[in-house]
PDB file of C-alpha atoms in Angstrom:
ATOM      1  CA  MET A  12    -108.852  20.401  -2.446  1.00  0.00           C
ATOM      2  CA  SER A  13    -108.980  20.839  -6.246  1.00  0.00           C
ATOM      3  CA  ASN A  14    -107.351  18.532  -8.791  1.00  0.00           C
ATOM      4  CA  PRO A  15    -104.954  20.195 -11.259  1.00  0.00           C
ATOM      5  CA  LEU A  16    -104.674  16.795 -13.316  1.00  0.00           C
ATOM      6  CA  GLY A  17    -108.376  16.669 -13.444  1.00  0.00           C
ATOM      7  CA  LYS A  18    -109.040  20.132 -14.205  1.00  0.00           C
ATOM      8  CA  ARG A  19    -106.356  19.834 -17.093  1.00  0.00           C
ATOM      9  CA  VAL A  20    -108.137  16.859 -18.503  1.00  0.00           C
ATOM     10  CA  SER A  21    -111.695  18.048 -18.243  1.00  0.00           C
ATOM     11  CA  ASP A  22    -110.476  21.265 -20.149  1.00  0.00           C
ATOM     12  CA  SER A  23    -108.937  19.364 -23.171  1.00  0.00           C
ATOM     13  CA  PRO A  24    -110.684  18.469 -26.241  1.00  0.00           C
ATOM     14  CA  LEU A  25    -111.668  14.977 -24.642  1.00  0.00           C
ATOM     15  CA  GLY A  26    -112.935  16.425 -21.406  1.00  0.00           C
ATOM     16  CA  ARG A  27    -115.402  18.725 -23.340  1.00  0.00           C
ATOM     17  CA  ILE A  28    -117.088  15.233 -25.153  1.00  0.00           C
ATOM     18  CA  ALA A  29    -120.400  14.500 -24.009  1.00  0.00           C
ATOM     19  CA  ALA A  30    -120.632  10.866 -22.653  1.00  0.00           C
ATOM     20  CA  GLY A  31    -122.255   9.030 -25.928  1.00  0.00           C
ATOM     21  CA  GLU A  32    -121.615  11.735 -28.251  1.00  0.00           C
ATOM     22  CA  LYS A  33    -120.617   9.784 -31.850  1.00  0.00           C
ATOM     23  CA  PRO A  34    -116.895  10.592 -33.043  1.00  0.00           C
ATOM     24  CA  THR A  35    -116.413  13.183 -35.572  1.00  0.00           C
ATOM     25  CA  ALA A  36    -113.424  14.060 -37.542  1.00  0.00           C
ATOM     26  CA  ALA A  37    -113.037  17.153 -36.106  1.00  0.00           C
ATOM     27  CA  SER A  38    -113.207  15.592 -32.369  1.00  0.00           C
ATOM     28  CA  LEU A  39    -110.521  13.021 -33.558  1.00  0.00           C
ATOM     29  CA  PHE A  40    -108.282  15.509 -34.402  1.00  0.00           C
ATOM     30  CA  SER A  41    -108.692  17.644 -31.057  1.00  0.00           C
ATOM     31  CA  ALA A  42    -107.921  14.704 -29.173  1.00  0.00           C
ATOM     32  CA  VAL A  43    -104.375  14.196 -30.773  1.00  0.00           C
ATOM     33  CA  GLY A  44    -103.844  18.106 -30.821  1.00  0.00           C
ATOM     34  CA  GLY A  45    -105.580  19.298 -33.773  1.00  0.00           C
ATOM     35  CA  VAL A  46    -104.296  19.636 -37.530  1.00  0.00           C
ATOM     36  CA  ARG A  47    -101.193  20.506 -36.450  1.00  0.00           C
ATOM     37  CA  GLY A  48    -100.470  17.936 -33.833  1.00  0.00           C
ATOM     38  CA  VAL A  49    -101.321  15.085 -36.547  1.00  0.00           C
ATOM     39  CA  ILE A  50     -99.014  16.555 -38.911  1.00  0.00           C
ATOM     40  CA  GLU A  51     -96.095  17.049 -36.156  1.00  0.00           C
ATOM     41  CA  SER A  52     -96.587  13.094 -35.391  1.00  0.00           C
ATOM     42  CA  THR A  53     -97.001  11.737 -38.808  1.00  0.00           C
ATOM     43  CA  ALA A  54     -94.488  13.996 -40.861  1.00  0.00           C
ATOM     44  CA  PRO A  55     -91.358  12.353 -39.813  1.00  0.00           C
ATOM     45  CA  GLY A  56     -92.661   8.246 -40.503  1.00  0.00           C
ATOM     46  CA  PHE A  57     -94.260   9.693 -43.862  1.00  0.00           C
ATOM     47  CA  LEU A  58     -91.132  11.271 -45.419  1.00  0.00           C
ATOM     48  CA  PHE A  59     -89.423   8.448 -44.308  1.00  0.00           C
ATOM     49  CA  LEU A  60     -91.701   6.179 -46.285  1.00  0.00           C
ATOM     50  CA  VAL A  61     -91.364   8.777 -49.307  1.00  0.00           C
ATOM     51  CA  VAL A  62     -87.697   8.860 -49.204  1.00  0.00           C
ATOM     52  CA  PHE A  63     -87.265   5.153 -48.984  1.00  0.00           C
ATOM     53  CA  THR A  64     -89.696   4.241 -51.675  1.00  0.00           C
ATOM     54  CA  VAL A  65     -87.828   6.652 -54.032  1.00  0.00           C
ATOM     55  CA  THR A  66     -84.125   6.105 -53.268  1.00  0.00           C
ATOM     56  CA  GLY A  67     -84.264   3.071 -51.392  1.00  0.00           C
ATOM     57  CA  GLU A  68     -81.119   4.270 -49.693  1.00  0.00           C
ATOM     58  CA  LEU A  69     -80.702   3.977 -45.746  1.00  0.00           C
ATOM     59  CA  PHE A  70     -78.963   7.350 -45.072  1.00  0.00           C
ATOM     60  CA  PRO A  71     -81.378   9.869 -46.465  1.00  0.00           C
ATOM     61  CA  SER A  72     -84.360   7.744 -44.989  1.00  0.00           C
ATOM     62  CA  VAL A  73     -83.620   7.780 -41.719  1.00  0.00           C
ATOM     63  CA  VAL A  74     -81.956  11.461 -41.534  1.00  0.00           C
ATOM     64  CA  ALA A  75     -84.828  13.012 -43.348  1.00  0.00           C
ATOM     65  CA  PRO A  76     -87.053  12.474 -40.506  1.00  0.00           C
ATOM     66  CA  VAL A  77     -84.424  13.702 -37.966  1.00  0.00           C
ATOM     67  CA  VAL A  78     -84.216  17.086 -39.969  1.00  0.00           C
ATOM     68  CA  VAL A  79     -87.976  17.421 -39.671  1.00  0.00           C
ATOM     69  CA  ALA A  80     -88.199  16.476 -35.889  1.00  0.00           C
ATOM     70  CA  VAL A  81     -85.710  19.423 -35.435  1.00  0.00           C
ATOM     71  CA  GLY A  82     -87.568  21.820 -37.686  1.00  0.00           C
ATOM     72  CA  ILE A  83     -90.700  21.184 -35.814  1.00  0.00           C
ATOM     73  CA  LEU A  84     -88.553  21.711 -32.428  1.00  0.00           C
ATOM     74  CA  LEU A  85     -87.396  24.696 -33.768  1.00  0.00           C
ATOM     75  CA  ALA A  86     -90.927  26.190 -34.847  1.00  0.00           C
ATOM     76  CA  ARG A  87     -92.072  25.536 -31.538  1.00  0.00           C
ATOM     77  CA  LEU A  88     -89.507  27.258 -29.823  1.00  0.00           C
ATOM     78  CA  VAL A  89     -90.059  30.370 -32.087  1.00  0.00           C
ATOM     79  CA  GLN A  90     -93.615  30.264 -31.725  1.00  0.00           C
ATOM     80  CA  ARG A  91     -93.233  29.773 -27.978  1.00  0.00           C
ATOM     81  CA  LEU A  92     -95.221  26.722 -27.650  1.00  0.00           C
ATOM     82  CA  PRO A  93     -94.805  23.484 -25.438  1.00  0.00           C
ATOM     83  CA  VAL A  94     -91.584  21.973 -26.349  1.00  0.00           C
ATOM     84  CA  MET A  95     -91.586  18.524 -24.561  1.00  0.00           C
ATOM     85  CA  PRO A  96     -93.912  16.567 -27.062  1.00  0.00           C
ATOM     86  CA  ALA A  97     -91.323  17.858 -29.891  1.00  0.00           C
ATOM     87  CA  VAL A  98     -88.193  17.139 -27.700  1.00  0.00           C
ATOM     88  CA  SER A  99     -89.468  13.576 -26.558  1.00  0.00           C
ATOM     89  CA  GLY A 100     -90.368  12.742 -30.162  1.00  0.00           C
ATOM     90  CA  GLY A 101     -87.379  13.855 -31.653  1.00  0.00           C
ATOM     91  CA  ILE A 102     -85.003  12.067 -29.097  1.00  0.00           C
ATOM     92  CA  GLY A 103     -86.736   8.821 -30.514  1.00  0.00           C
ATOM     93  CA  ILE A 104     -86.597   9.304 -33.813  1.00  0.00           C
ATOM     94  CA  ALA A 105     -82.740  10.487 -33.376  1.00  0.00           C
ATOM     95  CA  LEU A 106     -82.089   7.182 -31.396  1.00  0.00           C
ATOM     96  CA  SER A 107     -84.068   5.168 -34.003  1.00  0.00           C
ATOM     97  CA  ALA A 108     -81.861   6.411 -36.950  1.00  0.00           C
ATOM     98  CA  GLY A 109     -78.793   5.948 -34.972  1.00  0.00           C
ATOM     99  CA  PHE A 110     -79.510   2.520 -34.770  1.00  0.00           C
ATOM    100  CA  ALA A 111     -80.564   1.941 -37.891  1.00  0.00           C
ATOM    101  CA  LEU A 112     -77.188   3.519 -39.280  1.00  0.00           C
ATOM    102  CA  TRP A 113     -75.066   1.605 -36.888  1.00  0.00           C
ATOM    103  CA  THR A 114     -76.653  -1.707 -37.994  1.00  0.00           C
ATOM    104  CA  GLY A 115     -76.798  -0.746 -41.729  1.00  0.00           C
ATOM    105  CA  ARG A 116     -80.613  -1.799 -41.930  1.00  0.00           C
ATOM    106  CA  ALA A 117     -83.442   0.479 -43.015  1.00  0.00           C
ATOM    107  CA  GLU A 118     -86.041  -1.704 -40.942  1.00  0.00           C
ATOM    108  CA  ASP A 119     -84.017  -1.414 -37.422  1.00  0.00           C
ATOM    109  CA  ASN A 120     -85.433   2.350 -37.629  1.00  0.00           C
ATOM    110  CA  PHE A 121     -88.264   0.555 -35.994  1.00  0.00           C
ATOM    111  CA  VAL A 122     -87.112  -1.030 -33.529  1.00  0.00           C
ATOM    112  CA  GLY A 123     -87.536   1.488 -30.922  1.00  0.00           C
ATOM    113  CA  GLY A 124     -91.231   1.438 -31.876  1.00  0.00           C
ATOM    114  CA  PHE A 125     -91.424  -2.410 -31.007  1.00  0.00           C
ATOM    115  CA  LEU A 126     -89.881  -2.065 -27.605  1.00  0.00           C
ATOM    116  CA  ILE A 127     -92.503   0.878 -26.660  1.00  0.00           C
ATOM    117  CA  ASN A 128     -95.357  -1.183 -27.849  1.00  0.00           C
ATOM    118  CA  GLY A 129     -93.905  -4.457 -26.253  1.00  0.00           C
ATOM    119  CA  ILE A 130     -93.305  -2.601 -22.692  1.00  0.00           C
ATOM    120  CA  SER A 131     -96.875  -0.856 -23.020  1.00  0.00           C
ATOM    121  CA  LEU A 132     -98.265  -4.347 -23.557  1.00  0.00           C
ATOM    122  CA  ALA A 133     -96.440  -5.765 -20.629  1.00  0.00           C
ATOM    123  CA  VAL A 134     -97.735  -3.089 -18.474  1.00  0.00           C
ATOM    124  CA  MET A 135    -101.328  -2.831 -19.459  1.00  0.00           C
ATOM    125  CA  LEU A 136    -101.579  -6.778 -18.981  1.00  0.00           C
ATOM    126  CA  GLY A 137     -99.018  -6.490 -15.819  1.00  0.00           C
ATOM    127  CA  SER A 138    -101.532  -4.020 -13.891  1.00  0.00           C
ATOM    128  CA  VAL A 139    -104.595  -5.965 -14.786  1.00  0.00           C
ATOM    129  CA  LEU A 140    -102.900  -9.134 -13.410  1.00  0.00           C
ATOM    130  CA  ILE A 141    -101.830  -7.277 -10.224  1.00  0.00           C
ATOM    131  CA  ARG A 142    -105.547  -6.203 -10.014  1.00  0.00           C
ATOM    132  CA  LYS A 143    -104.974  -2.447 -10.589  1.00  0.00           C
ATOM    133  CA  PRO A 144    -105.881  -1.759 -14.273  1.00  0.00           C
ATOM    134  CA  LEU A 145    -103.977   1.154 -15.371  1.00  0.00           C
ATOM    135  CA  ILE A 146    -106.707   2.830 -17.071  1.00  0.00           C
ATOM    136  CA  GLY A 147    -108.562   2.767 -13.830  1.00  0.00           C
ATOM    137  CA  VAL A 148    -105.409   4.200 -11.897  1.00  0.00           C
ATOM    138  CA  ILE A 149    -105.530   7.005 -14.221  1.00  0.00           C
ATOM    139  CA  THR A 150    -109.155   7.545 -14.045  1.00  0.00           C
ATOM    140  CA  THR A 151    -108.924   7.549 -10.193  1.00  0.00           C
ATOM    141  CA  LEU A 152    -106.238  10.446 -10.599  1.00  0.00           C
ATOM    142  CA  VAL A 153    -108.163  12.301 -12.838  1.00  0.00           C
ATOM    143  CA  ALA A 154    -111.358  12.148 -11.320  1.00  0.00           C
ATOM    144  CA  SER A 155    -110.205  12.012  -7.477  1.00  0.00           C
ATOM    145  CA  ASP A 156    -113.513  14.177  -6.950  1.00  0.00           C
ATOM    146  CA  ASN A 157    -115.806  11.747  -8.207  1.00  0.00           C
ATOM    147  CA  PRO A 158    -117.105   9.600  -5.221  1.00  0.00           C
ATOM    148  CA  ARG A 159    -118.075   6.880  -7.754  1.00  0.00           C
ATOM    149  CA  ARG A 160    -114.268   6.316  -9.129  1.00  0.00           C
ATOM    150  CA  ASN A 161    -113.728   3.216  -7.099  1.00  0.00           C
ATOM    151  CA  ASP A 162    -117.243   1.594  -7.503  1.00  0.00           C
ATOM    152  CA  ALA A 163    -117.345  -1.992  -8.982  1.00  0.00           C
ATOM    153  CA  SER A 164    -118.823  -0.889 -12.325  1.00  0.00           C
ATOM    154  CA  VAL A 165    -116.357   1.628 -13.092  1.00  0.00           C
ATOM    155  CA  ARG A 166    -113.731  -0.620 -12.269  1.00  0.00           C
ATOM    156  CA  ARG A 167    -115.188  -3.129 -14.589  1.00  0.00           C
ATOM    157  CA  VAL A 168    -115.154  -0.829 -17.525  1.00  0.00           C
ATOM    158  CA  ALA A 169    -111.641  -0.177 -16.380  1.00  0.00           C
ATOM    159  CA  TYR A 170    -110.637  -3.612 -16.908  1.00  0.00           C
ATOM    160  CA  GLY A 171    -111.984  -3.785 -20.186  1.00  0.00           C
ATOM    161  CA  ALA A 172    -110.337  -0.675 -21.351  1.00  0.00           C
ATOM    162  CA  THR A 173    -106.790  -1.791 -20.093  1.00  0.00           C
ATOM    163  CA  LEU A 174    -107.299  -5.104 -22.011  1.00  0.00           C
ATOM    164  CA  ALA A 175    -108.508  -2.937 -25.120  1.00  0.00           C
ATOM    165  CA  TRP A 176    -104.952  -1.021 -25.123  1.00  0.00           C
ATOM    166  CA  ALA A 177    -103.197  -4.108 -24.565  1.00  0.00           C
ATOM    167  CA  GLY A 178    -104.823  -5.725 -27.639  1.00  0.00           C
ATOM    168  CA  PHE A 179    -103.938  -2.249 -29.284  1.00  0.00           C
ATOM    169  CA  PHE A 180    -100.112  -2.544 -28.828  1.00  0.00           C
ATOM    170  CA  GLY A 181    -100.349  -6.281 -29.214  1.00  0.00           C
ATOM    171  CA  ALA A 182    -101.884  -5.849 -32.608  1.00  0.00           C
ATOM    172  CA  ARG A 183     -99.278  -3.525 -33.547  1.00  0.00           C
ATOM    173  CA  LEU A 184     -96.813  -5.870 -32.848  1.00  0.00           C
ATOM    174  CA  ILE A 185     -98.525  -8.495 -34.729  1.00  0.00           C
ATOM    175  CA  VAL A 186     -98.690  -6.742 -38.093  1.00  0.00           C
ATOM    176  CA  GLN A 187     -95.572  -5.219 -37.693  1.00  0.00           C
ATOM    177  CA  VAL A 188     -93.144  -7.592 -36.748  1.00  0.00           C
ATOM    178  CA  PRO A 189     -93.336 -10.004 -39.369  1.00  0.00           C
ATOM    179  CA  LEU A 190     -92.986  -7.255 -41.912  1.00  0.00           C
ATOM    180  CA  TYR A 191     -89.425  -6.659 -40.225  1.00  0.00           C
ATOM    181  CA  PHE A 192     -88.248 -10.041 -40.145  1.00  0.00           C
ATOM    182  CA  ALA A 193     -89.455  -9.844 -43.835  1.00  0.00           C
ATOM    183  CA  HIS A 194     -87.417  -6.780 -44.357  1.00  0.00           C
ATOM    184  CA  ALA A 195     -90.443  -5.298 -45.936  1.00  0.00           C
ATOM    185  CA  THR A 196     -89.305  -1.678 -44.911  1.00  0.00           C
ATOM    186  CA  ALA A 197     -91.489   0.046 -47.037  1.00  0.00           C
ATOM    187  CA  ALA A 198     -94.809  -1.846 -46.003  1.00  0.00           C
ATOM    188  CA  LEU A 199     -93.815  -1.947 -42.423  1.00  0.00           C
ATOM    189  CA  ALA A 200     -93.528   2.184 -42.633  1.00  0.00           C
ATOM    190  CA  ALA A 201     -96.705   2.371 -44.378  1.00  0.00           C
ATOM    191  CA  THR A 202     -98.487  -0.014 -41.684  1.00  0.00           C
ATOM    192  CA  LYS A 203     -97.009   1.982 -38.764  1.00  0.00           C
ATOM    193  CA  LEU A 204     -98.593   5.004 -40.251  1.00  0.00           C
ATOM    194  CA  LEU A 205    -101.865   3.471 -40.420  1.00  0.00           C
ATOM    195  CA  MET A 206    -101.778   2.074 -36.840  1.00  0.00           C
ATOM    196  CA  GLY A 207    -100.263   5.400 -35.511  1.00  0.00           C
ATOM    197  CA  VAL A 208    -102.212   8.613 -35.079  1.00  0.00           C
ATOM    198  CA  PRO A 209    -105.587   7.493 -36.394  1.00  0.00           C
ATOM    199  CA  LEU A 210    -106.153   4.160 -34.127  1.00  0.00           C
ATOM    200  CA  TYR A 211    -104.630   6.003 -31.344  1.00  0.00           C
ATOM    201  CA  ALA A 212    -106.928   8.643 -31.641  1.00  0.00           C
ATOM    202  CA  ALA A 213    -109.738   6.823 -31.937  1.00  0.00           C
ATOM    203  CA  MET A 214    -108.704   4.366 -28.632  1.00  0.00           C
ATOM    204  CA  LEU A 215    -107.890   7.380 -26.601  1.00  0.00           C
ATOM    205  CA  TRP A 216    -111.431   8.635 -27.195  1.00  0.00           C
ATOM    206  CA  VAL A 217    -113.673   5.640 -27.297  1.00  0.00           C
ATOM    207  CA  THR A 218    -111.720   5.080 -23.598  1.00  0.00           C
ATOM    208  CA  TRP A 219    -112.408   8.652 -22.376  1.00  0.00           C
ATOM    209  CA  LEU A 220    -116.084   7.870 -23.172  1.00  0.00           C
ATOM    210  CA  LEU A 221    -116.279   4.492 -21.705  1.00  0.00           C
ATOM    211  CA  MET A 222    -114.822   6.086 -18.419  1.00  0.00           C
ATOM    212  CA  ARG A 223    -116.615   9.082 -18.268  1.00  0.00           C
ATOM    213  CA  SER A 224    -119.932   7.311 -18.961  1.00  0.00           C
ATOM    214  CA  ALA A 225    -119.349   4.763 -16.208  1.00  0.00           C
ATOM    215  CA  LEU A 226    -118.548   7.408 -13.782  1.00  0.00           C
ATOM    216  CA  THR A 227    -121.680   9.456 -14.496  1.00  0.00           C
ATOM    217  CA  ALA A 228    -123.930   6.465 -14.980  1.00  0.00           C
ATOM    218  CA  PRO A 229    -126.757   6.202 -12.426  1.00  0.00           C
ATOM    219  CA  ALA A 230    -125.877   4.342  -9.397  1.00  0.00           C
ATOM    220  CA  ARG A 231    -127.878   0.710  -9.343  1.00  0.00           C
TER     221      ARG A 231
END
C-alpha cells in the first residue's frame, strides 16, 4: 500500500536532498517554502521590531503584524494558494496582539511563543522518556515502506535528533525569557527573528539528512 505522507515528503524540497549533501542557501530557502515562505514567516515579526523601535508605542507595534498577516492571507486567497499556514499563523499573531493589548505590555506579544516552545520542549523530552522519540515516530510514518525504519541504528539516530530538537526549543527559552523579564522588548523581537526561520530551517534539514542517512546506510 502506498504511503501518501511519505510520498508527499519525498516529493518536497527536503525529500530531494541527497544524504550527505552540504547545505546551500537555496536548499535552506526551499526547506521553509522558498523566498515567499521566508518573507511570510518573518515579515510580521520584523515589522513589530521596526515599528516598536521607531515609535516605542504598544498599539501600532502589535497591530501592524496583524495587518500584514491579513494581507498575506488575502494574497493567498486571490492566488488560490494553500491558506492554512497563513490562517494558523494569523491566529497566533492576533492572539498575541490581543494579549499584549489587554495587559498593556509590548513584551507580552511574545508570551504565545514561549508557550509553544515550552510545549514543544516538553513533548520532545516526554517522547524520549517514554522511549518513543518523536522524530522516530514521524520517520516511521513517513518511511512506512522502508524495512529498516525500526532498526536499532535508526532508533539511536532518532533519539539524538529528538534531543537536538529539545535543545533547540530549550535554547530559545533560555535566551528569550530573560529578555522578557528584563523588559528588553526590542532585543527580544530581534532575538526571536534570529532564532526563528534560519535556525528552524537548519534544524529541519539536518534532521532529515540524519534520518535519511540512517535509513539508507548499509546494514551491519
